[in-house]
Amino acid sequence: MQFKGRDVISIRDFTKKEILHILDTAKYFDSGNYKEHMQGKIMASLFFEPSTRTQLSFGTAMKRLGGKVISVSDPSTTSVAKGETLFDTISMVDRYADIIVMRHPVEGASRFAAEAAQKPVINGGDGANQHPTQTCLDLFTIQKAFGKIDGLKIGFVGDLKYGRTVHSLATALTHFKTEMMFVAPETLAMPKEYLDELDSKKIKYTVTEKIEDIINDVDVLYVTRIQKERFPDPMDYEKVKGVYIIKKKLLKNAKKTMRIMHPLPRVDEIAPEIDQTPHAIYFEQAGNGIPIRQALICLVSGVIE
Amino acid sequence: MKEFKISAIKEGTVIDHIPADQTFKVAQILRLGQYDDVLTVATNLKSGKMGKKGIVKIGGKFLTDKEVNKIALIAPSATVSIIKNYKVEGKQIVKIPDELDNIALCINPNCITNHTEMKTLFTVVGGKPVKARCHYCERCIDTSELEIK
């Protein structure tokens, strides 16, 4: 298994063995290891699109590893605003930093940046396409909560059409023996190409519009936000908003061990009354972004194997 | 109605068994609009197997593998014969390749390939109809929907 010098662009680029190795490495950091593996190294954090968790957690991860961070979080203050191409920006940053983390609104921009750069590039999200470090931390959260991923029933609810975290996680879960359940209104249903992929890999799944159909059966409920701006007709939004709000009442007969995840930010899809129940692990999930990103930074930098 | 035979070419390429509605597209992707040697483009010809078919005969030109790959995308049923001295000297296999290297445009308007001057690349993932995944935005697209470069 070779990680040194690799880019982290898409979860599709990694085998099951490699994904499990990333999770194992994250476990090492999660157990409180603060050794300064990245001392003397610099990470360029290029965020061409707003981000809270991803940018902060990458910065925290690098600093905990003893490294330094240079960053762009407002492209309007850079040469990009003067018309500099992405290729030129990356070629320049490649000479300043030892590792590059990038979020960009255009899909495939991270792959293109990785081809332009000699140093490892980590994708912090490219449009509606991929967010591989989120997927790794989602898998890590599931593994940490249950001690395994195989054998679990994982329900996805909300915007399954545009949600990149859902697509990437479902793709990653095809490496494992899970059953997936997709709950969404017809207008925001899981795209056919992902269901075709599950069919071709003989992964068991169900599709429904009613959360009640699955709520008592799932081990993990992965909730996503339904965004108003996704609906061309505001009436359609009004019809579905609030349909999938997770409240205590809904969980009455859910498994006691059932865990609720959310990539955050949430608006109102999970009622605050859930936060204090053992079901809620979404803040822990956000916290898991640190060890996962520490692991990926160290692995691709070659400072640990 | 009297039927006329399409005249033979001495040297060049004959692309036969093109679905009738794709005949002019084949000529277009081979950029034959300004071609200055013998060129025959015929369509809606009777075909036992296909009902109607098209045929393109290009005098003095042999196709590159890349050109044959382009034809495979829009007319997988086509046959490509190499003609030398009025005889068929060989056939080129019309098969969608495993990778489409800079021969088609991505249909996703938010794909980086539509925002930057760069090459495109697709990996053919199979299926019916045949689908290909963009190397950059990872969108899975029916090859018949791809616009040829």
Short mmCIF file of C-alpha atoms in Angstrom, two decimals:
data_model
loop_
_atom_site.label_atom_id
_atom_site.label_comp_id
_atom_site.label_asym_id
_atom_site.label_seq_id
_atom_site.Cartn_x
_atom_site.Cartn_y
_atom_site.Cartn_z
CA MET A 1 0.00 0.00 0.00
CA GLN A 2 1.56 3.26 -1.10
CA PHE A 3 0.19 6.55 0.21
CA LYS A 4 3.26 8.78 0.01
CA GLY A 5 2.80 11.45 -2.67
CA ARG A 6 -0.76 10.43 -3.47
CA ASP A 7 -3.63 12.83 -3.96
CA VAL A 8 -6.95 12.42 -2.16
CA ILE A 9 -9.49 13.44 -4.78
CA SER A 10 -12.26 10.86 -4.82
CA ILE A 11 -13.30 7.97 -2.61
CA ARG A 12 -13.36 5.93 -5.84
CA ASP A 13 -9.55 6.13 -5.95
CA PHE A 14 -9.21 3.99 -2.83
CA THR A 15 -9.57 0.24 -2.31
CA LYS A 16 -11.29 -1.22 0.74
CA LYS A 17 -7.88 -2.13 2.19
CA GLU A 18 -6.68 1.44 1.77
CA ILE A 19 -9.84 2.90 3.31
CA LEU A 20 -9.47 0.59 6.33
CA HIS A 21 -5.83 1.66 6.66
CA ILE A 22 -6.90 5.33 6.72
CA LEU A 23 -9.43 4.50 9.47
CA ASP A 24 -6.79 2.59 11.46
CA THR A 25 -4.39 5.52 11.17
CA ALA A 26 -7.14 7.89 12.32
CA LYS A 27 -7.67 5.64 15.35
CA TYR A 28 -4.02 6.18 16.29
CA PHE A 29 -4.54 9.95 16.29
CA ASP A 30 -7.93 9.69 17.95
CA SER A 31 -6.35 7.99 20.93
CA GLY A 32 -4.69 11.31 21.79
CA ASN A 33 -1.40 11.08 19.97
CA TYR A 34 -0.06 14.60 19.49
CA LYS A 35 3.37 13.77 18.09
CA GLU A 36 4.45 16.58 15.75
CA HIS A 37 4.75 14.52 12.58
CA MET A 38 4.47 17.57 10.29
CA GLN A 39 6.93 19.88 12.04
CA GLY A 40 8.59 22.21 9.54
CA LYS A 41 5.96 21.49 6.86
CA ILE A 42 3.47 23.91 5.36
CA MET A 43 -0.10 23.19 4.23
CA ALA A 44 -1.76 25.53 1.73
CA SER A 45 -5.46 25.78 2.42
CA LEU A 46 -7.21 27.09 -0.70
CA PHE A 47 -10.92 27.61 -0.18
CA PHE A 48 -12.53 29.09 -3.25
CA GLU A 49 -15.93 28.49 -1.64
CA PRO A 50 -17.08 29.11 1.94
CA SER A 51 -16.53 26.37 4.50
CA THR A 52 -16.54 26.23 8.27
CA ARG A 53 -15.91 22.69 9.42
CA THR A 54 -13.68 21.48 6.61
CA GLN A 55 -11.34 24.47 6.61
CA LEU A 56 -11.16 24.69 10.41
CA SER A 57 -10.61 20.98 10.89
CA PHE A 58 -7.87 20.78 8.25
CA GLY A 59 -6.18 23.75 9.92
CA THR A 60 -6.57 22.19 13.36
CA ALA A 61 -5.27 18.84 12.13
CA MET A 62 -2.16 20.41 10.58
CA LYS A 63 -1.44 22.53 13.66
CA ARG A 64 -1.86 19.54 15.98
CA LEU A 65 0.72 17.80 13.82
CA GLY A 66 3.13 20.68 14.41
CA GLY A 67 2.85 22.06 10.86
CA LYS A 68 1.98 25.52 9.62
CA VAL A 69 -0.92 26.69 7.45
CA ILE A 70 -1.08 29.33 4.72
CA SER A 71 -4.53 30.01 3.45
CA VAL A 72 -6.84 31.65 0.95
CA SER A 73 -10.44 31.81 2.06
CA ASP A 74 -11.61 34.78 0.06
CA PRO A 75 -10.69 34.41 -3.63
CA SER A 76 -11.76 38.00 -4.29
CA THR A 77 -8.58 39.14 -2.52
CA THR A 78 -6.26 37.04 -4.70
CA SER A 79 -5.01 37.03 -8.29
CA VAL A 80 -7.94 34.74 -9.13
CA ALA A 81 -10.05 37.90 -9.10
CA LYS A 82 -7.63 39.35 -11.69
CA GLY A 83 -8.32 36.39 -13.96
CA GLU A 84 -5.48 34.08 -12.97
CA THR A 85 -6.18 30.53 -14.11
CA LEU A 86 -6.51 27.68 -11.62
CA PHE A 87 -3.50 26.03 -13.26
CA ASP A 88 -1.33 29.08 -12.58
CA THR A 89 -2.58 29.48 -9.00
CA ILE A 90 -1.86 25.83 -8.23
CA SER A 91 1.53 25.86 -9.98
CA MET A 92 2.53 28.80 -7.79
CA VAL A 93 1.19 27.39 -4.51
CA ASP A 94 2.85 24.07 -5.33
CA ARG A 95 6.19 25.84 -4.89
CA TYR A 96 5.23 27.36 -1.54
CA ALA A 97 3.66 24.47 0.31
CA ASP A 98 4.30 20.80 1.06
CA ILE A 99 0.65 19.80 0.78
CA ILE A 100 -2.39 21.50 -0.75
CA VAL A 101 -5.98 21.32 0.46
CA MET A 102 -8.53 22.78 -1.92
CA ARG A 103 -12.28 23.41 -2.05
CA HIS A 104 -13.66 24.68 -5.33
CA PRO A 105 -17.20 25.18 -6.65
CA VAL A 106 -16.39 23.61 -10.05
CA GLU A 107 -16.62 19.82 -10.29
CA GLY A 108 -13.35 18.13 -11.17
CA ALA A 109 -11.30 21.19 -10.18
CA SER A 110 -9.44 19.17 -7.54
CA ARG A 111 -8.50 16.44 -10.01
CA PHE A 112 -7.24 19.12 -12.37
CA ALA A 113 -5.28 20.79 -9.55
CA ALA A 114 -3.76 17.45 -8.59
CA GLU A 115 -2.55 17.00 -12.16
CA ALA A 116 -1.04 20.49 -12.14
CA ALA A 117 0.74 20.05 -8.78
CA GLN A 118 3.72 17.93 -7.83
CA LYS A 119 2.79 18.02 -4.14
CA PRO A 120 -0.16 16.00 -2.79
CA VAL A 121 -3.56 17.63 -3.23
CA ILE A 122 -6.45 16.82 -0.90
CA ASN A 123 -9.95 17.57 -2.15
CA GLY A 124 -11.95 19.54 0.40
CA GLY A 125 -15.04 19.38 -1.82
CA ASP A 126 -15.48 20.08 -5.54
CA GLY A 127 -18.97 21.34 -6.35
CA ALA A 128 -21.58 18.59 -6.15
CA ASN A 129 -18.98 15.94 -6.90
CA GLN A 130 -16.73 14.59 -4.16
CA HIS A 131 -15.77 15.27 -0.56
CA PRO A 132 -13.59 12.26 0.22
CA THR A 133 -12.35 13.36 3.65
CA GLN A 134 -15.98 13.76 4.78
CA THR A 135 -16.64 10.22 3.56
CA CYS A 136 -13.65 8.90 5.50
CA LEU A 137 -14.80 10.63 8.70
CA ASP A 138 -18.34 9.30 8.17
CA LEU A 139 -16.98 5.75 7.87
CA PHE A 140 -14.73 6.34 10.89
CA THR A 141 -17.73 7.57 12.91
CA ILE A 142 -19.76 4.46 12.02
CA GLN A 143 -16.84 2.17 12.80
CA LYS A 144 -16.19 3.93 16.10
CA ALA A 145 -19.84 3.74 17.16
CA PHE A 146 -20.42 0.09 16.26
CA GLY A 147 -16.93 -1.40 16.17
CA LYS A 148 -17.70 -2.52 12.61
CA ILE A 149 -19.27 -1.42 9.34
CA ASP A 150 -20.23 -4.82 7.91
CA GLY A 151 -23.70 -6.05 8.74
CA LEU A 152 -25.22 -2.63 9.45
CA LYS A 153 -28.41 -1.17 8.02
CA ILE A 154 -27.78 2.41 6.99
CA GLY A 155 -30.62 4.80 6.21
CA PHE A 156 -30.14 8.02 4.27
CA VAL A 157 -32.78 10.72 4.54
CA GLY A 158 -33.27 14.17 3.01
CA ASP A 159 -31.74 15.53 -0.16
CA LEU A 160 -30.32 12.43 -1.78
CA LYS A 161 -30.27 13.92 -5.26
CA TYR A 162 -27.74 16.71 -4.77
CA GLY A 163 -26.07 15.69 -1.52
CA ARG A 164 -22.47 14.83 -2.37
CA THR A 165 -21.84 13.39 1.10
CA VAL A 166 -24.61 10.85 0.53
CA HIS A 167 -23.29 9.86 -2.89
CA SER A 168 -19.72 9.45 -1.69
CA LEU A 169 -20.69 7.52 1.43
CA ALA A 170 -22.99 5.19 -0.51
CA THR A 171 -20.14 4.58 -2.98
CA ALA A 172 -17.70 3.85 -0.14
CA LEU A 173 -20.19 1.52 1.57
CA THR A 174 -20.27 -0.70 -1.51
CA HIS A 175 -16.94 -2.04 -0.21
CA PHE A 176 -18.75 -3.36 2.86
CA LYS A 177 -21.61 -5.77 3.50
CA THR A 178 -24.26 -3.24 4.45
CA GLU A 179 -27.89 -2.73 3.55
CA MET A 180 -28.84 0.78 2.46
CA MET A 181 -32.22 2.49 2.75
CA PHE A 182 -32.94 5.70 0.90
CA VAL A 183 -35.69 8.04 2.09
CA ALA A 184 -36.46 11.13 0.01
CA PRO A 185 -39.28 12.84 -1.83
CA GLU A 186 -39.42 11.83 -5.48
CA THR A 187 -37.91 15.16 -6.55
CA LEU A 188 -34.82 14.58 -4.39
CA ALA A 189 -34.46 10.81 -4.79
CA MET A 190 -31.12 9.02 -5.02
CA PRO A 191 -29.92 9.33 -8.64
CA LYS A 192 -30.34 6.24 -10.79
CA GLU A 193 -26.64 5.98 -11.59
CA TYR A 194 -25.88 5.28 -7.90
CA LEU A 195 -28.67 2.72 -7.63
CA ASP A 196 -27.38 1.07 -10.82
CA GLU A 197 -23.97 0.85 -9.17
CA LEU A 198 -25.50 -0.86 -6.12
CA ASP A 199 -27.36 -3.27 -8.41
CA SER A 200 -24.18 -4.13 -10.29
CA LYS A 201 -22.41 -4.87 -6.99
CA LYS A 202 -25.44 -6.80 -5.67
CA ILE A 203 -25.83 -4.52 -2.65
CA LYS A 204 -29.22 -4.76 -0.94
CA TYR A 205 -31.12 -1.49 -0.76
CA THR A 206 -34.63 -0.07 -0.47
CA VAL A 207 -36.13 3.19 -1.69
CA THR A 208 -39.06 4.87 0.03
CA GLU A 209 -40.59 8.29 0.62
CA LYS A 210 -41.68 7.49 4.17
CA ILE A 211 -39.18 7.64 7.01
CA GLU A 212 -41.60 5.55 9.11
CA ASP A 213 -40.90 2.62 6.74
CA ILE A 214 -37.31 2.34 7.93
CA ILE A 215 -36.91 4.16 11.23
CA ASN A 216 -37.33 1.07 13.45
CA ASP A 217 -35.02 -1.01 11.33
CA VAL A 218 -31.90 1.09 10.75
CA ASP A 219 -28.67 1.07 12.74
CA VAL A 220 -27.51 4.40 11.34
CA LEU A 221 -29.69 7.27 10.15
CA TYR A 222 -27.71 9.67 7.97
CA VAL A 223 -29.71 12.88 7.79
CA THR A 224 -29.10 15.65 5.26
CA ARG A 225 -30.53 19.10 4.84
CA ILE A 226 -33.19 19.80 2.22
CA GLN A 227 -32.17 23.07 0.62
CA LYS A 228 -34.87 25.45 -0.51
CA GLU A 229 -32.77 26.68 -3.44
CA ARG A 230 -32.83 23.19 -4.98
CA PHE A 231 -36.53 23.53 -5.84
CA PRO A 232 -37.44 25.40 -9.03
CA ASP A 233 -41.01 25.69 -7.72
CA PRO A 234 -41.27 27.00 -4.12
CA MET A 235 -44.57 25.11 -3.78
CA ASP A 236 -42.66 21.83 -4.14
CA TYR A 237 -40.37 22.89 -1.29
CA GLU A 238 -43.32 23.74 0.93
CA LYS A 239 -44.71 20.25 0.33
CA VAL A 240 -41.61 18.43 1.54
CA LYS A 241 -40.09 20.77 4.13
CA GLY A 242 -40.64 19.46 7.58
CA VAL A 243 -41.66 16.00 6.37
CA TYR A 244 -38.41 14.49 7.58
CA ILE A 245 -37.84 16.35 10.84
CA ILE A 246 -36.37 13.92 13.32
CA LYS A 247 -38.14 14.23 16.69
CA LYS A 248 -38.11 12.07 19.81
CA LYS A 249 -41.62 10.84 19.01
CA LEU A 250 -40.43 9.37 15.73
CA LEU A 251 -37.72 7.38 17.52
CA LYS A 252 -40.09 5.74 19.99
CA ASN A 253 -39.61 2.26 18.55
CA ALA A 254 -36.21 2.77 16.98
CA LYS A 255 -33.35 0.48 18.01
CA LYS A 256 -31.74 1.69 21.24
CA THR A 257 -28.38 1.42 19.54
CA MET A 258 -29.49 3.43 16.52
CA ARG A 259 -27.22 6.39 15.82
CA ILE A 260 -28.05 9.59 13.96
CA MET A 261 -25.42 11.26 11.80
CA HIS A 262 -25.49 14.55 9.89
CA PRO A 263 -22.69 16.18 7.87
CA LEU A 264 -23.81 19.59 9.27
CA PRO A 265 -24.77 22.36 9.08
CA ARG A 266 -28.30 21.42 10.08
CA VAL A 267 -31.19 23.83 9.95
CA ASP A 268 -34.26 22.21 11.44
CA GLU A 269 -34.12 18.64 10.18
CA ILE A 270 -33.07 17.29 13.58
CA ALA A 271 -34.94 18.75 16.55
CA PRO A 272 -32.65 20.05 19.33
CA GLU A 273 -34.37 17.61 21.75
CA ILE A 274 -32.46 14.82 19.99
CA ASP A 275 -29.06 16.35 20.83
CA GLN A 276 -29.03 15.01 24.38
CA THR A 277 -30.14 11.48 23.47
CA PRO A 278 -27.63 8.64 22.97
CA HIS A 279 -28.80 8.51 19.34
CA ALA A 280 -27.09 11.79 18.44
CA ILE A 281 -23.51 11.46 17.27
CA TYR A 282 -23.34 14.31 14.74
CA PHE A 283 -21.10 16.55 16.82
CA GLU A 284 -18.79 13.64 17.54
CA GLN A 285 -18.89 12.99 13.79
CA ALA A 286 -17.70 16.57 13.11
CA GLY A 287 -14.96 16.07 15.71
CA ASN A 288 -13.81 12.93 13.93
CA GLY A 289 -12.77 15.17 11.06
CA ILE A 290 -9.60 16.00 12.99
CA PRO A 291 -8.08 12.50 13.38
CA ILE A 292 -9.16 11.57 9.84
CA ARG A 293 -7.49 14.65 8.37
CA GLN A 294 -4.40 14.15 10.55
CA ALA A 295 -4.21 10.61 9.19
CA LEU A 296 -4.58 11.66 5.55
CA ILE A 297 -2.10 14.55 5.84
CA CYS A 298 0.51 12.24 7.39
CA LEU A 299 -0.10 9.35 5.01
CA VAL A 300 0.16 11.33 1.76
CA SER A 301 3.12 13.29 3.13
CA GLY A 302 4.84 9.99 3.82
CA VAL A 303 5.69 10.88 7.43
CA ILE A 304 3.86 7.75 8.57
CA GLU A 305 3.00 4.66 6.57
CA MET B 1 -37.16 3.83 -59.75
CA LYS B 2 -33.81 3.01 -61.22
CA GLU B 3 -31.10 2.42 -58.63
CA PHE B 4 -27.58 3.69 -59.14
CA LYS B 5 -24.52 2.06 -57.69
CA ILE B 6 -22.20 4.24 -55.66
CA SER B 7 -18.92 4.38 -57.50
CA ALA B 8 -15.96 2.55 -56.05
CA ILE B 9 -12.84 4.31 -54.82
CA LYS B 10 -9.35 3.28 -55.78
CA GLU B 11 -7.70 4.05 -52.43
CA GLY B 12 -9.16 5.21 -49.18
CA THR B 13 -11.78 4.23 -46.62
CA VAL B 14 -15.35 2.97 -46.79
CA ILE B 15 -17.51 3.37 -43.70
CA ASP B 16 -20.57 1.19 -44.16
CA HIS B 17 -23.54 0.13 -42.03
CA ILE B 18 -23.91 3.54 -40.42
CA PRO B 19 -27.36 4.06 -38.86
CA ALA B 20 -29.04 6.30 -41.46
CA ASP B 21 -29.65 9.14 -39.01
CA GLN B 22 -25.96 9.26 -38.04
CA THR B 23 -24.49 9.40 -41.56
CA PHE B 24 -23.95 13.14 -41.70
CA LYS B 25 -22.70 13.15 -38.12
CA VAL B 26 -19.99 10.66 -39.11
CA ALA B 27 -18.97 12.97 -41.95
CA GLN B 28 -19.05 15.89 -39.54
CA ILE B 29 -16.84 14.35 -36.84
CA LEU B 30 -14.31 13.36 -39.51
CA ARG B 31 -14.38 17.01 -40.62
CA LEU B 32 -15.13 16.12 -44.22
CA GLY B 33 -16.99 19.34 -44.96
CA GLN B 34 -14.01 20.87 -46.72
CA TYR B 35 -12.55 17.59 -48.03
CA ASP B 36 -11.05 18.06 -51.50
CA ASP B 37 -10.64 14.46 -52.74
CA VAL B 38 -13.35 12.05 -53.86
CA LEU B 39 -16.05 11.85 -51.20
CA THR B 40 -19.38 10.04 -51.30
CA VAL B 41 -21.93 10.43 -48.55
CA ALA B 42 -25.12 8.43 -49.05
CA THR B 43 -27.91 7.77 -46.63
CA ASN B 44 -31.30 6.06 -46.38
CA LEU B 45 -29.96 3.19 -48.52
CA LYS B 46 -31.81 -0.11 -48.27
CA SER B 47 -30.22 -2.56 -45.88
CA GLY B 48 -31.31 -6.10 -45.15
CA LYS B 49 -30.11 -5.97 -41.54
CA MET B 50 -30.68 -2.35 -40.66
CA GLY B 51 -33.65 -1.36 -42.79
CA LYS B 52 -31.96 1.89 -43.76
CA LYS B 53 -28.27 2.64 -43.58
CA GLY B 54 -25.68 5.20 -44.53
CA ILE B 55 -22.32 4.89 -46.23
CA VAL B 56 -19.34 7.24 -46.46
CA LYS B 57 -16.55 6.66 -48.99
CA ILE B 58 -13.45 8.77 -48.63
CA GLY B 59 -10.91 8.67 -51.42
CA GLY B 60 -7.26 9.06 -50.47
CA LYS B 61 -7.75 8.98 -46.70
CA PHE B 62 -7.12 6.32 -44.09
CA LEU B 63 -8.57 6.74 -40.63
CA THR B 64 -6.52 7.00 -37.45
CA ASP B 65 -7.50 4.88 -34.43
CA LYS B 66 -8.78 8.04 -32.77
CA GLU B 67 -11.10 8.73 -35.70
CA VAL B 68 -12.40 5.15 -35.62
CA ASN B 69 -13.03 5.52 -31.87
CA LYS B 70 -15.09 8.62 -32.55
CA ILE B 71 -17.20 6.69 -35.06
CA ALA B 72 -17.67 3.91 -32.49
CA LEU B 73 -19.31 6.40 -30.14
CA ILE B 74 -22.03 7.47 -32.55
CA ALA B 75 -22.26 4.47 -34.88
CA PRO B 76 -21.09 1.30 -33.12
CA SER B 77 -22.65 -0.84 -35.85
CA ALA B 78 -20.49 0.73 -38.59
CA THR B 79 -17.79 -1.18 -40.45
CA VAL B 80 -14.62 0.48 -41.64
CA SER B 81 -12.83 -1.00 -44.67
CA ILE B 82 -9.42 0.01 -45.96
CA ILE B 83 -9.41 0.11 -49.78
CA LYS B 84 -6.29 -0.26 -51.85
CA ASN B 85 -6.39 -0.63 -55.63
CA TYR B 86 -10.21 -1.01 -55.55
CA LYS B 87 -9.96 -4.00 -53.18
CA VAL B 88 -10.68 -4.36 -49.46
CA GLU B 89 -7.22 -4.68 -47.93
CA GLY B 90 -8.34 -4.81 -44.32
CA LYS B 91 -10.90 -3.79 -41.74
CA GLN B 92 -10.57 -1.49 -38.77
CA ILE B 93 -12.41 -2.61 -35.64
CA VAL B 94 -15.17 -0.22 -34.59
CA LYS B 95 -15.35 -0.70 -30.84
CA ILE B 96 -15.82 1.82 -28.07
CA PRO B 97 -12.39 1.97 -26.41
CA ASP B 98 -11.83 1.64 -22.65
CA GLU B 99 -10.89 5.30 -22.48
CA LEU B 100 -12.12 8.26 -24.50
CA ASP B 101 -9.02 10.43 -24.59
CA ASN B 102 -9.86 13.97 -25.66
CA ILE B 103 -12.48 12.97 -28.22
CA ALA B 104 -15.70 14.06 -26.47
CA LEU B 105 -16.98 16.96 -24.39
CA CYS B 106 -18.51 16.52 -20.93
CA ILE B 107 -22.20 17.39 -20.81
CA ASN B 108 -21.96 18.67 -17.22
CA PRO B 109 -21.80 22.49 -17.52
CA ASN B 110 -20.14 22.69 -14.09
CA CYS B 111 -17.33 20.30 -15.06
CA ILE B 112 -13.84 21.84 -14.97
CA THR B 113 -13.33 20.71 -18.58
CA ASN B 114 -15.99 23.24 -19.59
CA HIS B 115 -14.34 26.03 -17.58
CA THR B 116 -10.69 25.62 -18.55
CA GLU B 117 -8.75 25.00 -21.74
CA MET B 118 -7.81 21.37 -21.20
CA LYS B 119 -8.10 17.81 -22.49
CA THR B 120 -11.07 15.64 -21.60
CA LEU B 121 -10.95 12.03 -20.51
CA PHE B 122 -13.69 9.47 -19.95
CA THR B 123 -13.50 5.91 -18.69
CA VAL B 124 -16.01 3.60 -20.32
CA VAL B 125 -17.90 1.74 -17.60
CA GLY B 126 -20.08 -0.43 -19.87
CA GLY B 127 -23.79 -1.07 -19.52
CA LYS B 128 -26.57 -0.79 -22.07
CA PRO B 129 -26.61 1.85 -23.38
CA VAL B 130 -22.84 2.16 -22.92
CA LYS B 131 -21.90 4.68 -20.24
CA ALA B 132 -18.68 6.55 -19.61
CA ARG B 133 -17.50 8.36 -16.49
CA CYS B 134 -15.84 11.75 -16.76
CA HIS B 135 -12.36 11.56 -15.22
CA TYR B 136 -12.83 15.02 -13.72
CA CYS B 137 -16.42 15.58 -12.55
CA GLU B 138 -17.10 11.80 -12.31
CA ARG B 139 -20.49 12.20 -13.95
CA CYS B 140 -21.65 8.96 -15.58
CA ILE B 141 -22.99 9.74 -19.06
CA ASP B 142 -24.56 7.69 -21.87
CA THR B 143 -21.94 7.71 -24.63
CA SER B 144 -24.69 8.52 -27.13
CA GLU B 145 -25.22 11.84 -25.29
CA LEU B 146 -21.59 12.89 -25.56
CA GLU B 147 -20.72 15.65 -27.95
CA ILE B 148 -17.78 14.66 -30.12
CA LYS B 149 -14.88 17.14 -30.07
#
